[in-house]
Structures are given as C-alpha cells and as structure tokens.
CSV table of C-alpha atoms and ligand atoms in Angstrom, one decimal:
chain,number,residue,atom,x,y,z
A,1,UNK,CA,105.7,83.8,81.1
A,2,UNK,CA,106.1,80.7,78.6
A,3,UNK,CA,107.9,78.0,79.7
A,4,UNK,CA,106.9,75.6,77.4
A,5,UNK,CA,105.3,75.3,74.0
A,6,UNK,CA,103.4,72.1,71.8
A,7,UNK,CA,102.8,73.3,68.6
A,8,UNK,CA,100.9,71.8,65.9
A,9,UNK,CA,101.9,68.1,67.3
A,10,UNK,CA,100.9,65.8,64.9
A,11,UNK,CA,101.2,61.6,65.9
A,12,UNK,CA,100.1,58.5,65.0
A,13,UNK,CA,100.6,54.8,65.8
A,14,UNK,CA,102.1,52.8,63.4
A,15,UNK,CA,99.9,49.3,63.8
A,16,UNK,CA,100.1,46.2,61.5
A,17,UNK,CA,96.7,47.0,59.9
A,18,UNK,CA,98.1,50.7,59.3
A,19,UNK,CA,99.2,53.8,60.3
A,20,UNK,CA,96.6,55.3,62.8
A,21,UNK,CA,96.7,59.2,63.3
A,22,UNK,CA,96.1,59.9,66.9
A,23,UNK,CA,96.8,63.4,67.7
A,24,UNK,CA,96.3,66.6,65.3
A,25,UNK,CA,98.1,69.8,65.6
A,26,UNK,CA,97.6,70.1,69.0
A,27,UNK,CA,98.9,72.9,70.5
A,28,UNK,CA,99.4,74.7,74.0
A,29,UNK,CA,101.8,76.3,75.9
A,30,UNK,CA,102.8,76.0,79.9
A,31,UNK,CA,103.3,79.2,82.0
A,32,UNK,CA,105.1,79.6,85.3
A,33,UNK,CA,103.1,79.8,88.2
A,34,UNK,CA,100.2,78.2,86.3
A,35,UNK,CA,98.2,75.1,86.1
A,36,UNK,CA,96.8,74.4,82.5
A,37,UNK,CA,94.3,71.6,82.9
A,38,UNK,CA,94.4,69.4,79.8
A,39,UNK,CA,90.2,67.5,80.1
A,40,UNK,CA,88.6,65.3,77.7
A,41,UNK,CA,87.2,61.8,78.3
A,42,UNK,CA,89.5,58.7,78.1
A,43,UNK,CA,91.2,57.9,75.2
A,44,UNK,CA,91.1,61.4,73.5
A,45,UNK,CA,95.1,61.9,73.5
A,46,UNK,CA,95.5,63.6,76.9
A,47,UNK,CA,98.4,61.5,78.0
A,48,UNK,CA,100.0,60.8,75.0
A,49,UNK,CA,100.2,64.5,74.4
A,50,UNK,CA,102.4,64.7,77.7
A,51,UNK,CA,104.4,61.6,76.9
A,52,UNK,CA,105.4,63.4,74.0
A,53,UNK,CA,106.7,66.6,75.8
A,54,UNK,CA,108.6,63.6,78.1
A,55,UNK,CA,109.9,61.7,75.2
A,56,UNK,CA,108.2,58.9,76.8
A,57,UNK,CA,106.5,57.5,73.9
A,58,UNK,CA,105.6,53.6,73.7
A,59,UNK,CA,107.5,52.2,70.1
A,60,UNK,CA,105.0,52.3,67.5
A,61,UNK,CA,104.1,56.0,68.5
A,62,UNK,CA,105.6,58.2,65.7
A,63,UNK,CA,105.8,61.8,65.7
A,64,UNK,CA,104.9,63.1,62.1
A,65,UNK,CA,105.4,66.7,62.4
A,66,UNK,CA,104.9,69.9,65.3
A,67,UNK,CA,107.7,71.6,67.6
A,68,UNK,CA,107.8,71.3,71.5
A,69,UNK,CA,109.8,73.8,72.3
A,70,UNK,CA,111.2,74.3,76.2
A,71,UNK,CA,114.4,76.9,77.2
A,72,UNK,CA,114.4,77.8,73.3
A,73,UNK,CA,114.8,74.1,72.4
A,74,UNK,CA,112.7,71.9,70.5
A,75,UNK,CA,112.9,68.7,73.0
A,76,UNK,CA,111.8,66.5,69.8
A,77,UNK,CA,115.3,67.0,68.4
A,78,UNK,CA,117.1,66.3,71.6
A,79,UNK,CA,118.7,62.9,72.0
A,80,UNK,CA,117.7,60.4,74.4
A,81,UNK,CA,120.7,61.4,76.3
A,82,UNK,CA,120.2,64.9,76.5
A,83,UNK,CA,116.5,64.5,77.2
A,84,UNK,CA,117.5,62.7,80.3
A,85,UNK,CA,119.0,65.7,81.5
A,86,UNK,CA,116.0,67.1,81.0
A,87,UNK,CA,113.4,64.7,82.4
A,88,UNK,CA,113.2,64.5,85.8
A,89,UNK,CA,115.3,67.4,86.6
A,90,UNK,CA,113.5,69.5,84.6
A,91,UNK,CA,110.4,68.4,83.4
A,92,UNK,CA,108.9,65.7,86.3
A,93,UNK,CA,105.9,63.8,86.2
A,94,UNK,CA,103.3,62.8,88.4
A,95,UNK,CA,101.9,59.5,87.4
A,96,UNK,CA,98.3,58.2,87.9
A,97,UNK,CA,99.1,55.6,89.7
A,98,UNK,CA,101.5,55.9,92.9
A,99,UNK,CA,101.6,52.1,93.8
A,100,UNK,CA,103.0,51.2,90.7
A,101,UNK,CA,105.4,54.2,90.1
A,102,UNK,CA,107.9,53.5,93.5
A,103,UNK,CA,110.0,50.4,93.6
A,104,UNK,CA,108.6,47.9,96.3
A,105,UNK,CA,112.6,46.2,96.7
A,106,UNK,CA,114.1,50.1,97.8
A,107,UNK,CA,113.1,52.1,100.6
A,108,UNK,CA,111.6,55.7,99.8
A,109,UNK,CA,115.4,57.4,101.0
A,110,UNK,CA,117.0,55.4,98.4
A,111,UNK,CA,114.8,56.2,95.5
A,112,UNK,CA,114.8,59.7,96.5
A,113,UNK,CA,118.5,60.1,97.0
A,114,UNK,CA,119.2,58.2,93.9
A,115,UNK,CA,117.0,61.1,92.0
A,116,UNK,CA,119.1,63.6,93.9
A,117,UNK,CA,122.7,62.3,93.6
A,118,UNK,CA,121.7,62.0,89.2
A,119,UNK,CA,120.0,65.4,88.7
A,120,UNK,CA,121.5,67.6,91.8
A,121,UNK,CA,125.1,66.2,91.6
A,122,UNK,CA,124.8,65.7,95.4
A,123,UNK,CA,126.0,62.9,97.6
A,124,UNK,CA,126.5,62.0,101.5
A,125,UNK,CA,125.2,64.5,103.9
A,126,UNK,CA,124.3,67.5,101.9
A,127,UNK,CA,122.2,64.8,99.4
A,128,UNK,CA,120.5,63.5,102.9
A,129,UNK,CA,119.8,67.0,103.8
A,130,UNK,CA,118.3,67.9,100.4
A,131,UNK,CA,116.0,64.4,100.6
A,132,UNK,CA,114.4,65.2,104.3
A,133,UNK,CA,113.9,68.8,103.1
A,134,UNK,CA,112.0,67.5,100.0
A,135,UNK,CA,109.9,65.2,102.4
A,136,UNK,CA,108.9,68.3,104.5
A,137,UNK,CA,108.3,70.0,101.9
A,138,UNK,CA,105.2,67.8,101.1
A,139,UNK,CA,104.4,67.4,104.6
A,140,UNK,CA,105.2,64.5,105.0
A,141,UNK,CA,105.9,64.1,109.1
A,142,UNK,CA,108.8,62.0,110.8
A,143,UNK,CA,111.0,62.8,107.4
A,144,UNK,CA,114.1,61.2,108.8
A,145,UNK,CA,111.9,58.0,109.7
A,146,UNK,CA,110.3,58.0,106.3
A,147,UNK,CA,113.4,57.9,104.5
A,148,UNK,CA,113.5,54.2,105.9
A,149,UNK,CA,110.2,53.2,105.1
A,150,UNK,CA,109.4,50.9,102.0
A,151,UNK,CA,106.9,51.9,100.0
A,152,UNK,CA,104.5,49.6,101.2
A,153,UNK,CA,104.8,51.3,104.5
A,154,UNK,CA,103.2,54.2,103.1
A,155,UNK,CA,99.6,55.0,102.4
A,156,UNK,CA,98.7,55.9,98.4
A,157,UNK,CA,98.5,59.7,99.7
A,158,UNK,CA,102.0,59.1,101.4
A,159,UNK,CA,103.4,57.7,98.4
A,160,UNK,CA,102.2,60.3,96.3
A,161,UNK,CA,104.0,62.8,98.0
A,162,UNK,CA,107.0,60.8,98.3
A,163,UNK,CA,106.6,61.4,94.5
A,164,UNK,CA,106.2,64.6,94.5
A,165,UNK,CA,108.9,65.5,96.5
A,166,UNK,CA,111.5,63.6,94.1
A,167,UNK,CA,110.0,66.3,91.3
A,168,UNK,CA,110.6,69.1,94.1
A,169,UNK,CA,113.9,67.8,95.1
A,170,UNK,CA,115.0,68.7,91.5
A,171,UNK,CA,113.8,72.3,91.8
A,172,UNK,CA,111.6,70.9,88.8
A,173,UNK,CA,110.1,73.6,86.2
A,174,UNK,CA,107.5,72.4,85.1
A,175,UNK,CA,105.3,69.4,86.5
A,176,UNK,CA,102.9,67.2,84.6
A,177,UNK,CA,100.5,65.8,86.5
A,178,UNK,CA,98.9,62.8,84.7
A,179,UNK,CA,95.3,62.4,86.8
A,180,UNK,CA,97.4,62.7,90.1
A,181,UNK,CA,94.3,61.8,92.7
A,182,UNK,CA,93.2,59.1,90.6
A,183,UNK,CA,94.1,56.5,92.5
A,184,UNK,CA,93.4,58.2,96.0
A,185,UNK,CA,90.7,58.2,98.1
A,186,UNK,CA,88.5,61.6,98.5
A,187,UNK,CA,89.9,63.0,101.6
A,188,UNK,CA,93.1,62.5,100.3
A,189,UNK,CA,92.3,64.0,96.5
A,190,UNK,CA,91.6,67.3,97.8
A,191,UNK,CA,95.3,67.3,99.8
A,192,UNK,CA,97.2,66.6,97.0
A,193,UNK,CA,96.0,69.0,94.8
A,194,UNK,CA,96.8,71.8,97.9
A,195,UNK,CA,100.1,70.7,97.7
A,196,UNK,CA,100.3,71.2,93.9
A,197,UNK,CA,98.9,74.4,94.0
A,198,UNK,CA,101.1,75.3,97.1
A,199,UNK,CA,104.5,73.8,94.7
A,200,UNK,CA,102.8,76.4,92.0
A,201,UNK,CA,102.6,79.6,93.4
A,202,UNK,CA,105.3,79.0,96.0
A,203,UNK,CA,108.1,77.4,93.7
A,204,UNK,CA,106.4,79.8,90.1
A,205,UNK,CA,106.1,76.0,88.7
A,206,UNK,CA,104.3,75.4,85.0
A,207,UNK,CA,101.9,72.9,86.0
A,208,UNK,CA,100.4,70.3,83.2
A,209,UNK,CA,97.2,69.1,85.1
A,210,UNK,CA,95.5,66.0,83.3
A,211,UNK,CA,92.1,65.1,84.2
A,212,UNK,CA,88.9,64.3,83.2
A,213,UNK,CA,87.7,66.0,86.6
A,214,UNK,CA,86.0,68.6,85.7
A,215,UNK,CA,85.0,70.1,89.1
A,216,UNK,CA,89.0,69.9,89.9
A,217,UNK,CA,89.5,71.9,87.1
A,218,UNK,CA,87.0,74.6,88.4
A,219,UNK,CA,88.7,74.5,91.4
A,220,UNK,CA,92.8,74.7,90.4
A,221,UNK,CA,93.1,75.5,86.7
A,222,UNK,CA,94.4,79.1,85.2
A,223,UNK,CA,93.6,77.8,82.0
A,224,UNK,CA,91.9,75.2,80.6
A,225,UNK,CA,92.3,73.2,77.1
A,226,UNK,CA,89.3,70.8,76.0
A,227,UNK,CA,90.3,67.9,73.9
A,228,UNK,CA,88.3,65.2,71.9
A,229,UNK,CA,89.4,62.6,70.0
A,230,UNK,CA,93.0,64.3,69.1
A,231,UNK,CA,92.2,67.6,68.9
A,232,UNK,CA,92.6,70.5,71.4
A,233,UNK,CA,88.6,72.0,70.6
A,234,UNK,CA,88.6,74.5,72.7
A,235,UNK,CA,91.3,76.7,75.4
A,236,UNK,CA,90.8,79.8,77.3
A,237,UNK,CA,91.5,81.6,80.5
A,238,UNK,CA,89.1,78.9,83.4
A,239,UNK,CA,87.2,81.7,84.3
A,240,UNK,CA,85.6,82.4,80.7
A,241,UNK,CA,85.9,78.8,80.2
A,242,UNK,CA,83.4,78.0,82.9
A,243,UNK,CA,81.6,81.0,82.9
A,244,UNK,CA,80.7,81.2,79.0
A,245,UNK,CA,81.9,77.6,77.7
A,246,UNK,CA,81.5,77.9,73.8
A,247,UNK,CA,82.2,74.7,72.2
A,248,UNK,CA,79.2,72.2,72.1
A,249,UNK,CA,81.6,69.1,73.7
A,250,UNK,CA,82.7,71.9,76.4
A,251,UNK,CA,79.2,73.0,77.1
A,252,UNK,CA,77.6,68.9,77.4
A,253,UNK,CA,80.5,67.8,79.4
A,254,UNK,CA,79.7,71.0,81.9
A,255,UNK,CA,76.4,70.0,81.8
A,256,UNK,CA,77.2,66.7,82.4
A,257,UNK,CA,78.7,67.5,86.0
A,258,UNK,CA,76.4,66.1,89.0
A,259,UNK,CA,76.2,69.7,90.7
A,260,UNK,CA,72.9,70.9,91.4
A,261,UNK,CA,70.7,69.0,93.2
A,262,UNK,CA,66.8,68.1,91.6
A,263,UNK,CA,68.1,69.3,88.0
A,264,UNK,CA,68.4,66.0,85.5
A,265,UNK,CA,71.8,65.1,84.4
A,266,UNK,CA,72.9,65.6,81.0
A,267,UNK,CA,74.5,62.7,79.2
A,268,UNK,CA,77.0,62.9,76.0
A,269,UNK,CA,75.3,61.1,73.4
A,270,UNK,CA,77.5,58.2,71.9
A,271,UNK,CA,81.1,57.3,72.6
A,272,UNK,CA,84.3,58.8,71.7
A,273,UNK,CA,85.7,57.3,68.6
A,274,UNK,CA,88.9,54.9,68.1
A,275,UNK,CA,91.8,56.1,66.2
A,276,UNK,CA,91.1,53.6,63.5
A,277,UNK,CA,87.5,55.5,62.8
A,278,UNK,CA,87.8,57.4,59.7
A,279,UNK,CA,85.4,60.9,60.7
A,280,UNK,CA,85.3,63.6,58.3
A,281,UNK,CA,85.2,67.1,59.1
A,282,UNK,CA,84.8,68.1,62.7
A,283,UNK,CA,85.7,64.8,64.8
A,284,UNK,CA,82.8,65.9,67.0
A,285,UNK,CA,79.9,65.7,64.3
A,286,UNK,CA,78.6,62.2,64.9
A,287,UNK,CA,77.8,63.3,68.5
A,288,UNK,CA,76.9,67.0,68.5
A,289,UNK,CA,73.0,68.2,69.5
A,290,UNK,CA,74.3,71.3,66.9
A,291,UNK,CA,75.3,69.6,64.0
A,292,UNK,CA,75.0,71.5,60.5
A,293,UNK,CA,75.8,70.5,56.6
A,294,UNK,CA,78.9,71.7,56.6
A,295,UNK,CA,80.4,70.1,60.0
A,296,UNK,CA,80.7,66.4,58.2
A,297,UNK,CA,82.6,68.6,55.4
A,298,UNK,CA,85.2,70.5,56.8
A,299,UNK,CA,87.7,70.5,59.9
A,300,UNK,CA,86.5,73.9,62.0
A,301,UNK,CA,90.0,75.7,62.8
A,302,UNK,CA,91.0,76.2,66.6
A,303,UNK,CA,90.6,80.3,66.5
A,304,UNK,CA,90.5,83.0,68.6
A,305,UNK,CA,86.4,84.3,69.3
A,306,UNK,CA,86.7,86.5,72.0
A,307,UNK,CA,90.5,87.9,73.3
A,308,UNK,CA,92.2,84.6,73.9
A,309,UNK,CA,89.3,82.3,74.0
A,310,UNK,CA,90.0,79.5,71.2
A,311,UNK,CA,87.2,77.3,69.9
A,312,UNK,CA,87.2,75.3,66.7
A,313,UNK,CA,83.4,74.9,65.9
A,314,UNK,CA,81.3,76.2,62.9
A,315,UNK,CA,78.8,77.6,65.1
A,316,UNK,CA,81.4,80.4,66.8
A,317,UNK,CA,84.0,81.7,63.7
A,318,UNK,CA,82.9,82.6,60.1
A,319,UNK,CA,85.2,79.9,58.9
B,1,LIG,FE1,79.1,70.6,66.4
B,1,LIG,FE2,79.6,71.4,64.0
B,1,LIG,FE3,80.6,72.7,66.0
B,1,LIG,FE4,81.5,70.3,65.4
B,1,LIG,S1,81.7,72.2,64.2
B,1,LIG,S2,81.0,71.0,67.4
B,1,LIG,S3,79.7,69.3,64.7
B,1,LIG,S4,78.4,72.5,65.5
C-alpha cells in the first residue's frame, strides 16, 4: 500500500550566475513494508529529492512545480509548523553521517527523551520507559546505562542506532535512510542494514534507502529507482531490475560492480554532469556506448516496457 508519493518534482537552485534546474519530474512512491532504494552516483539529486519530502531544503533550493503527497496531503503546501509535526514523528531520517547528527554537549537519554516528550506527548517515567524500549529495540545492550552515555561514548554503529531508535521511538512511518552505513565500518554495515530490514517488516515501515551501493541494493531493496543527473531513468520491481536491467546507465553501473572474480571491470565512460551543463535530449547521451541521432534531440519519457518496469531510453519504447 502507498504511503507516500513524489510526483513530477521539479527544482532548481537559484545561484547568482542563474537559476540552475537540478531535479526533473521525478517521481516515486514509498510503500509500507518496503524498501525503495533510490542509486545513482554522487551529485545526481538523490538527497535532495529526500530533503524535499522533509522540507529540509538548503535556501536557494526552489521548488518550481510536482506534488508530494503523504496521508492525502501534499507536504509542499504544509507550513513549516505543521511539517514539524510531521518530521520526525512521522517521516524520520537517517543521516549519513552519525558523528555529526547527535549533540556531543547531551547524553544519548536526553536527546532521545527530548524526541519522545515533542512527538509522543510523554514525560517522566512512562517517557523513560518508551526511551530504554527504543534502545532495545536496536539492540543496543545495557539500555538503562546507555541512556547516560555521551555520544562520544558510543561507537559510529552504536550511535547509529541510538539514531535509529529516536525514529522508532516515534512509531515513525516512513524512514529515509540517506547512505546509512556510509560512515561505518564493514562488519558494522551489514548490522545496520538487518536492523532496517528487521524495523521494515516488523514495524510495515516505508523505507527510502539512498545509496550508491549497488550490491546493498541487491541485497535489501523491493524496488529499485535509477537516477542520473536529475532524472529518475529507470524503476522497477529489484528482482527484474537486477535480473534484466534495461537502461544503458542501469546496465554499465551493474557492470561496473567488482563481483566476479578474473572478469575485467567495466568503467562508466566520463563523469556525471553539473547542474550548470546545458545537455539536450537524454541527459545520458554524452556518455552512453548506445547513443543514436535522435538521443541529443529529444528527452526519452520514463514509461512502462514490461508490467511495471519504467525506463526512459530510446532504445526500449517507440517514443
Ligand atoms: Fe543512451 Fe539514447 Fe537511451 Fe539515452 S536515450 S540512454 S543516449 S540510447
């Protein structure tokens, strides 16, 4: 079922030297119990898409046109008060970077109960309660001792958790997880994304998984939306993504993935472009080992080849 919906999102910077379009009509929509992973390679809107849904936008971001709708309301016509309510308590995220996302003066009870008394209404001993079971909940051992821990007390998996369990402690519906193992060691990558998947199926949480991690993907994502240079290319279901990939981006950064020993390693040709490049047609053309006359021309449109497989390229529709 859909919990949340970007439609057509259109947004650009507006810079000194002009107005910069960075995203165009991007589209997707969240489901409970799911993880949609959202790949492409750095700087191709991945983050600022979900800054959008979070009304997190830096100041020279603008919004020129598209609908994010969540519980039949379009959050870009919310106010900043109401989309309080809404952040955090409803809509959490999971940042990158867990060092830099907990306060180093407060301890990790504090910060959690502070979450709990705003969203949940709760305070004293029932607030306490609600805070140890939201540490447990992550595993994280000794939960009445870690409430009095600073956050330098805590390893980087430790304090992700700790940030995770402020989303649980909100009963959260959807998460956003902006490249949560990032920052963490191996051993530690493959716990948190358990627990993620654990919050998914047990909790029936939407889950917006960022990454350029394309073997996490394989491992975690229900679906799967590709993105380059501000456009969502191609989406579909992760099994017939990864089993019959049909955009040419999809298909070299797949092939591009250090899986099988002895076989040479395929590199994308080029880099991804700035905002401030002007590209006609498909955004992809400068780059692509299939390019044809009309791809410099026209934009290909983001349709539907084969039962709820989406792909905007000229070599899969008729358009
Ligand atoms: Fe390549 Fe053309 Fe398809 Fe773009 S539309 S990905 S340039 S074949």
């Amino acid at each position: 079922m859909k919990i949340l919906n970007v439609d057509k999102l259109n947004l650009g910077f507006d810079c000194e030297d002009g107005f910069w379009q960075a995203l165009w009509d991007v589209s997707f929509s969240l489901e409970r119990g799911k993880i949609h992973a959202l790949v492409g390679e750095s700087g191709c809107g991945k983050t600022i898409s979900a800054m959008s849904i979070l009304g997190l936008l830096p100041k020279k971001a603008k919004i020129t046109s598209g609908i994010i709708t969540f519980e039949d309301e379009n959050l870009l016509k919310l106010s900043g008060k109401s989309m309080q309510h809404i952040r955090g308590k409803k809509i959490a995220l999971i940042p990158q970077d867990p060092m830099t996302s907990l306060n180093p003066l407060f301890t990790i009870g504090y910060q959690l109960l502070e979450v709990i008394k705003i969203h949940q209404s709760l305070s004293g001993e029932p607030a306490h309660k609600k805070a140890i079971e939201a540490l447990e909940a992550v595993q994280i051992p000794c939960a009445e001792e870690r409430l009095k821990s600073y956050p330098h007390e805590l390893s980087g998996g430790m304090k992700q958790r700790a940030i995770i369990a402020m989303a649980l402690a909100c009963n959260a519906e959807v998460l956003i997880a902006d490249e949560p193992t990032t920052a963490l060691d191996v051993t530690i990558q493959a716990q948190i994304m358990d627990l993620i998947n654990k919050i998914k199926s047990e909790c029936n949480t939407a889950v917006l998984l960022i990454t350029h991690d394309l073997a996490l993907v394989r491992e975690y994502a229900d679906v799967v939306s590709v993105m380059y240079a501000g456009r969502i290319v191609e989406c579909a279901p992760a099994g017939k993504f990864f089993k019959s990939p049909r955009h040419p981006y999809s298909i070299a950064l797949l092939n591009s993935i250090p899986e099988n020993r002895g076989k040479i390693l395929e590199t994308v040709n080029g880099q991804p472009p700035s905002i401030r490049q002007d590209i006609s047609g498909c955004r992809f053309h400068p780059r692509c080992k299939n390019v044809m006359d009309i791809c410099s021309k026209e934009v290909p449109a983001l349709l539907d080849i084969a039962s709820g497989h989406l792909c905007a390229c000229f070599l899969n529709s008729n358009n």
